[in-house]
Each structure stands twice: as structure tokens, then as C-alpha cells.
mmCIF file of N, CA, C and O and ligand atoms in Angstrom:
data_model
loop_
_atom_site.group_PDB
_atom_site.id
_atom_site.type_symbol
_atom_site.label_atom_id
_atom_site.label_comp_id
_atom_site.label_asym_id
_atom_site.label_seq_id
_atom_site.Cartn_x
_atom_site.Cartn_y
_atom_site.Cartn_z
ATOM 1 N N MET A 110 32.816 -11.454 -22.703
ATOM 2 C CA MET A 110 32.175 -11.134 -24.151
ATOM 3 C C MET A 110 30.938 -11.450 -24.086
ATOM 4 O O MET A 110 30.609 -12.712 -23.404
ATOM 5 N N ALA A 111 29.909 -10.735 -24.481
ATOM 6 C CA ALA A 111 28.595 -10.882 -24.772
ATOM 7 C C ALA A 111 28.240 -11.843 -25.592
ATOM 8 O O ALA A 111 28.790 -11.801 -26.976
ATOM 9 N N ALA A 112 27.349 -12.778 -25.244
ATOM 10 C CA ALA A 112 26.801 -13.482 -26.509
ATOM 11 C C ALA A 112 26.077 -12.939 -27.256
ATOM 12 O O ALA A 112 25.254 -11.809 -27.168
ATOM 13 N N ASN A 113 26.120 -13.480 -28.586
ATOM 14 C CA ASN A 113 24.908 -12.749 -29.513
ATOM 15 C C ASN A 113 23.721 -14.097 -29.645
ATOM 16 O O ASN A 113 23.518 -14.564 -30.407
ATOM 17 N N LEU A 114 22.834 -13.651 -29.028
ATOM 18 C CA LEU A 114 21.396 -14.023 -28.821
ATOM 19 C C LEU A 114 20.334 -13.419 -29.718
ATOM 20 O O LEU A 114 20.241 -12.210 -29.587
ATOM 21 N N ASN A 115 19.604 -14.485 -30.277
ATOM 22 C CA ASN A 115 18.594 -13.948 -31.003
ATOM 23 C C ASN A 115 17.179 -13.965 -29.997
ATOM 24 O O ASN A 115 16.823 -15.025 -29.587
ATOM 25 N N THR A 116 16.670 -12.901 -29.649
ATOM 26 C CA THR A 116 15.624 -12.902 -28.709
ATOM 27 C C THR A 116 14.484 -12.757 -29.599
ATOM 28 O O THR A 116 13.382 -12.894 -28.977
ATOM 29 N N GLY A 117 14.206 -12.192 -30.908
ATOM 30 C CA GLY A 117 13.286 -12.164 -31.289
ATOM 31 C C GLY A 117 12.845 -10.456 -31.470
ATOM 32 O O GLY A 117 11.798 -10.157 -32.226
ATOM 33 N N PHE A 118 13.495 -9.555 -31.091
ATOM 34 C CA PHE A 118 13.286 -8.385 -30.799
ATOM 35 C C PHE A 118 14.086 -7.585 -31.523
ATOM 36 O O PHE A 118 15.398 -7.787 -31.535
ATOM 37 N N THR A 119 13.571 -6.500 -32.148
ATOM 38 C CA THR A 119 14.659 -5.350 -33.226
ATOM 39 C C THR A 119 15.400 -4.291 -32.223
ATOM 40 O O THR A 119 14.789 -4.551 -30.821
ATOM 41 N N ALA A 120 16.293 -3.804 -32.779
ATOM 42 C CA ALA A 120 17.060 -3.316 -31.731
ATOM 43 C C ALA A 120 16.008 -2.317 -31.343
ATOM 44 O O ALA A 120 15.930 -1.565 -30.109
ATOM 45 N N LYS A 121 15.323 -1.385 -31.904
ATOM 46 C CA LYS A 121 14.022 -0.404 -31.468
ATOM 47 C C LYS A 121 13.361 -0.983 -30.852
ATOM 48 O O LYS A 121 12.994 -0.235 -29.731
ATOM 49 N N GLN A 122 12.757 -2.208 -30.448
ATOM 50 C CA GLN A 122 11.947 -3.004 -29.561
ATOM 51 C C GLN A 122 12.981 -2.934 -28.053
ATOM 52 O O GLN A 122 12.134 -2.608 -26.987
ATOM 53 N N ARG A 123 13.957 -3.269 -28.511
ATOM 54 C CA ARG A 123 15.132 -3.476 -27.445
ATOM 55 C C ARG A 123 15.337 -2.010 -26.711
ATOM 56 O O ARG A 123 15.001 -2.050 -25.283
ATOM 57 N N ALA A 124 15.413 -1.156 -27.241
ATOM 58 C CA ALA A 124 15.274 0.442 -26.748
ATOM 59 C C ALA A 124 14.227 0.781 -26.189
ATOM 60 O O ALA A 124 14.252 1.264 -25.108
ATOM 61 N N ASP A 125 13.402 0.555 -26.819
ATOM 62 C CA ASP A 125 11.829 0.966 -25.968
ATOM 63 C C ASP A 125 11.583 0.133 -24.868
ATOM 64 O O ASP A 125 10.990 0.899 -23.698
ATOM 65 N N VAL A 126 12.002 -1.134 -24.658
ATOM 66 C CA VAL A 126 11.993 -1.889 -23.547
ATOM 67 C C VAL A 126 12.994 -1.368 -22.777
ATOM 68 O O VAL A 126 12.597 -1.224 -21.327
ATOM 69 N N VAL A 127 14.209 -0.980 -23.045
ATOM 70 C CA VAL A 127 15.163 -0.391 -22.126
ATOM 71 C C VAL A 127 14.643 0.832 -21.243
ATOM 72 O O VAL A 127 14.722 0.979 -20.113
ATOM 73 N N ALA A 128 14.175 1.849 -22.125
ATOM 74 C CA ALA A 128 13.649 3.148 -21.579
ATOM 75 C C ALA A 128 12.405 2.671 -20.783
ATOM 76 O O ALA A 128 12.409 3.489 -19.490
ATOM 77 N N GLY A 129 11.446 1.800 -21.374
ATOM 78 C CA GLY A 129 10.358 1.712 -19.939
ATOM 79 C C GLY A 129 11.021 0.909 -18.737
ATOM 80 O O GLY A 129 10.732 1.324 -17.452
ATOM 81 N N LEU A 130 11.712 0.288 -18.939
ATOM 82 C CA LEU A 130 12.579 -0.237 -17.598
ATOM 83 C C LEU A 130 13.321 0.847 -16.681
ATOM 84 O O LEU A 130 13.263 0.721 -15.225
ATOM 85 N N ASN A 131 13.857 1.542 -17.615
ATOM 86 C CA ASN A 131 14.533 2.618 -16.488
ATOM 87 C C ASN A 131 13.475 3.593 -15.812
ATOM 88 O O ASN A 131 13.925 4.274 -14.806
ATOM 89 N N LYS A 132 12.416 3.591 -16.258
ATOM 90 C CA LYS A 132 11.264 4.498 -15.856
ATOM 91 C C LYS A 132 10.531 3.841 -14.522
ATOM 92 O O LYS A 132 10.696 4.574 -13.721
ATOM 93 N N VAL A 133 10.389 2.726 -14.736
ATOM 94 C CA VAL A 133 9.688 1.810 -13.662
ATOM 95 C C VAL A 133 10.870 1.787 -12.691
ATOM 96 O O VAL A 133 10.678 1.942 -11.601
ATOM 97 N N LEU A 134 12.551 2.129 -12.942
ATOM 98 C CA LEU A 134 13.214 1.775 -11.745
ATOM 99 C C LEU A 134 13.110 2.955 -11.240
ATOM 100 O O LEU A 134 13.303 3.157 -9.748
ATOM 101 N N ALA A 135 13.404 4.283 -11.833
ATOM 102 C CA ALA A 135 13.232 5.462 -11.396
ATOM 103 C C ALA A 135 12.327 5.673 -10.513
ATOM 104 O O ALA A 135 12.335 6.285 -9.352
ATOM 105 N N ASP A 136 11.060 5.465 -10.817
ATOM 106 C CA ASP A 136 9.834 5.711 -10.190
ATOM 107 C C ASP A 136 9.985 5.037 -9.114
ATOM 108 O O ASP A 136 9.085 5.514 -8.009
ATOM 109 N N SER A 137 10.021 3.640 -9.068
ATOM 110 C CA SER A 137 10.291 2.728 -7.999
ATOM 111 C C SER A 137 10.959 3.025 -6.958
ATOM 112 O O SER A 137 10.953 3.269 -5.496
ATOM 113 N N TYR A 138 12.165 3.796 -7.298
ATOM 114 C CA TYR A 138 13.175 4.271 -6.088
ATOM 115 C C TYR A 138 12.722 5.546 -5.725
ATOM 116 O O TYR A 138 13.034 5.458 -4.352
ATOM 117 N N ALA A 139 12.014 6.373 -6.307
ATOM 118 C CA ALA A 139 11.454 7.706 -5.862
ATOM 119 C C ALA A 139 10.467 7.380 -5.006
ATOM 120 O O ALA A 139 10.191 7.953 -3.819
ATOM 121 N N LEU A 140 9.668 6.598 -5.357
ATOM 122 C CA LEU A 140 8.403 5.841 -4.396
ATOM 123 C C LEU A 140 8.928 5.475 -3.204
ATOM 124 O O LEU A 140 8.594 5.831 -2.052
ATOM 125 N N TYR A 141 10.422 4.785 -3.444
ATOM 126 C CA TYR A 141 10.806 4.076 -2.112
ATOM 127 C C TYR A 141 11.269 5.065 -1.046
ATOM 128 O O TYR A 141 10.930 5.199 -0.007
ATOM 129 N N LEU A 142 12.169 6.381 -1.638
ATOM 130 C CA LEU A 142 12.727 6.978 -0.796
ATOM 131 C C LEU A 142 11.993 7.747 0.033
ATOM 132 O O LEU A 142 11.635 8.174 0.979
ATOM 133 N N LYS A 143 10.610 8.330 -0.784
ATOM 134 C CA LYS A 143 9.378 9.255 -0.310
ATOM 135 C C LYS A 143 8.777 8.624 1.025
ATOM 136 O O LYS A 143 8.637 8.949 1.787
ATOM 137 N N THR A 144 8.469 7.059 0.823
ATOM 138 C CA THR A 144 8.077 6.297 1.779
ATOM 139 C C THR A 144 8.668 6.336 2.909
ATOM 140 O O THR A 144 8.549 6.615 4.114
ATOM 141 N N HIS A 145 10.420 6.250 2.822
ATOM 142 C CA HIS A 145 11.124 6.075 3.841
ATOM 143 C C HIS A 145 11.164 7.495 4.470
ATOM 144 O O HIS A 145 11.064 7.652 5.656
ATOM 145 N N GLY A 146 10.930 8.571 3.809
ATOM 146 C CA GLY A 146 11.231 10.091 4.301
ATOM 147 C C GLY A 146 9.862 9.973 5.090
ATOM 148 O O GLY A 146 9.987 10.594 6.262
ATOM 149 N N TYR A 147 8.926 9.622 4.490
ATOM 150 C CA TYR A 147 7.432 9.803 5.177
ATOM 151 C C TYR A 147 7.533 9.388 6.581
ATOM 152 O O TYR A 147 7.190 9.471 7.916
ATOM 153 N N HIS A 148 8.020 7.759 6.659
ATOM 154 C CA HIS A 148 8.549 7.053 7.841
ATOM 155 C C HIS A 148 8.929 7.811 8.981
ATOM 156 O O HIS A 148 8.794 8.179 10.103
ATOM 157 N N TRP A 149 10.226 8.655 8.163
ATOM 158 C CA TRP A 149 10.937 9.245 9.505
ATOM 159 C C TRP A 149 10.542 10.554 9.713
ATOM 160 O O TRP A 149 10.597 10.817 11.278
ATOM 161 N N ASN A 150 9.581 10.667 9.052
ATOM 162 C CA ASN A 150 8.932 12.208 9.363
ATOM 163 C C ASN A 150 7.764 12.401 10.244
ATOM 164 O O ASN A 150 7.218 13.449 10.248
ATOM 165 N N VAL A 151 7.140 11.276 10.021
ATOM 166 C CA VAL A 151 5.367 10.913 10.542
ATOM 167 C C VAL A 151 5.391 11.795 12.097
ATOM 168 O O VAL A 151 6.453 11.489 12.879
ATOM 169 N N ARG A 152 4.393 12.766 12.023
ATOM 170 C CA ARG A 152 4.011 13.277 13.281
ATOM 171 C C ARG A 152 2.800 13.020 13.724
ATOM 172 O O ARG A 152 1.871 12.865 12.882
ATOM 173 N N GLY A 153 2.295 13.425 15.285
ATOM 174 C CA GLY A 153 1.092 13.537 15.619
ATOM 175 C C GLY A 153 0.538 12.122 16.507
ATOM 176 O O GLY A 153 1.381 11.124 16.491
ATOM 177 N N PRO A 154 -0.569 12.200 17.019
ATOM 178 C CA PRO A 154 -1.234 10.971 17.413
ATOM 179 C C PRO A 154 -1.316 9.503 16.927
ATOM 180 O O PRO A 154 -1.210 8.602 17.357
ATOM 181 N N ASN A 155 -1.059 9.621 15.607
ATOM 182 C CA ASN A 155 -1.154 8.208 14.838
ATOM 183 C C ASN A 155 0.031 7.881 14.194
ATOM 184 O O ASN A 155 0.569 7.027 13.770
ATOM 185 N N PHE A 156 1.525 8.269 15.428
ATOM 186 C CA PHE A 156 2.668 8.229 14.656
ATOM 187 C C PHE A 156 2.943 7.055 14.886
ATOM 188 O O PHE A 156 3.441 6.443 13.708
ATOM 189 N N GLN A 157 2.877 6.111 15.955
ATOM 190 C CA GLN A 157 3.102 4.668 16.042
ATOM 191 C C GLN A 157 2.608 3.643 14.639
ATOM 192 O O GLN A 157 3.182 3.036 13.862
ATOM 193 N N ALA A 158 1.194 3.827 14.585
ATOM 194 C CA ALA A 158 0.562 2.973 13.502
ATOM 195 C C ALA A 158 1.081 3.440 11.973
ATOM 196 O O ALA A 158 1.287 2.277 11.255
ATOM 197 N N LEU A 159 1.067 4.826 12.001
ATOM 198 C CA LEU A 159 1.840 5.210 10.641
ATOM 199 C C LEU A 159 3.150 4.846 10.611
ATOM 200 O O LEU A 159 3.693 4.660 9.157
ATOM 201 N N HIS A 160 3.697 4.911 11.152
ATOM 202 C CA HIS A 160 5.564 4.860 11.467
ATOM 203 C C HIS A 160 5.556 3.052 10.675
ATOM 204 O O HIS A 160 6.488 3.020 10.094
ATOM 205 N N VAL A 161 4.870 2.308 11.577
ATOM 206 C CA VAL A 161 4.801 0.952 11.415
ATOM 207 C C VAL A 161 4.238 0.424 10.105
ATOM 208 O O VAL A 161 4.840 -0.240 9.119
ATOM 209 N N LEU A 162 3.415 1.133 9.434
ATOM 210 C CA LEU A 162 2.724 1.016 8.163
ATOM 211 C C LEU A 162 3.540 1.563 6.852
ATOM 212 O O LEU A 162 3.881 0.497 6.139
ATOM 213 N N LEU A 163 4.356 2.447 7.170
ATOM 214 C CA LEU A 163 5.121 2.842 6.130
ATOM 215 C C LEU A 163 6.713 2.189 6.143
ATOM 216 O O LEU A 163 6.982 1.906 5.249
ATOM 217 N N GLU A 164 7.012 1.577 7.225
ATOM 218 C CA GLU A 164 8.143 0.480 7.310
ATOM 219 C C GLU A 164 7.482 -0.794 6.421
ATOM 220 O O GLU A 164 8.363 -1.019 5.997
ATOM 221 N N GLY A 165 6.338 -1.019 6.422
ATOM 222 C CA GLY A 165 6.155 -2.250 6.020
ATOM 223 C C GLY A 165 6.172 -2.088 4.711
ATOM 224 O O GLY A 165 6.723 -2.891 3.640
ATOM 225 N N GLN A 166 5.901 -0.626 3.855
ATOM 226 C CA GLN A 166 5.579 -0.450 2.903
ATOM 227 C C GLN A 166 6.855 -0.333 1.692
ATOM 228 O O GLN A 166 7.425 -0.749 1.036
ATOM 229 N N TYR A 167 7.850 0.394 2.489
ATOM 230 C CA TYR A 167 9.328 0.935 2.027
ATOM 231 C C TYR A 167 9.904 -0.755 2.149
ATOM 232 O O TYR A 167 10.883 -0.826 1.167
ATOM 233 N N THR A 168 9.750 -1.498 3.051
ATOM 234 C CA THR A 168 10.277 -2.734 3.388
ATOM 235 C C THR A 168 9.970 -3.677 2.139
ATOM 236 O O THR A 168 10.946 -4.444 1.219
ATOM 237 N N GLU A 169 8.759 -3.851 1.560
ATOM 238 C CA GLU A 169 8.000 -4.552 0.673
ATOM 239 C C GLU A 169 8.819 -4.004 -0.811
ATOM 240 O O GLU A 169 9.040 -4.827 -1.556
ATOM 241 N N GLN A 170 8.679 -2.576 -0.862
ATOM 242 C CA GLN A 170 9.210 -2.158 -2.190
ATOM 243 C C GLN A 170 10.583 -2.564 -2.467
ATOM 244 O O GLN A 170 11.234 -2.891 -3.371
HETATM 245 FE FE1 FE2 B 373 11.836 3.689 12.235
#
């Protein structure tokens, strides 16, 4: 059973925050997946440096 907490926010404000957080979550996950994809598919003479760099980035994400 959920507690009835008074946060000081209206229902509209809470809905706006939820919508914003949903967008941040979706964008963050898309960036994580793209970074991981580049990590897997990097080619060329800079492979090792880029592979390590991208691994560090998706790990932090
Ligand atoms: Fe790897």
C-alpha cells in the first residue's frame, strides 16, 4: 500500500517530472547502446585506442 506523502508538487508537476525522467532514461539508454555498438564495430588502425575509450564510456554510462 502506497503512503500518501505530501511532496508539495501538484499532480501536473509530478506528471511533468515523470515525462522528463522518462525522456532522460530513454536517451541515456539509447546512448549506452550506441556507444556499445561502436565499441563492437570499430575498425581501422586506431582500433585498440577507440575500443578501450568506448568501453570506458559505456561502462561509466
Ligand atoms: Fe570489447
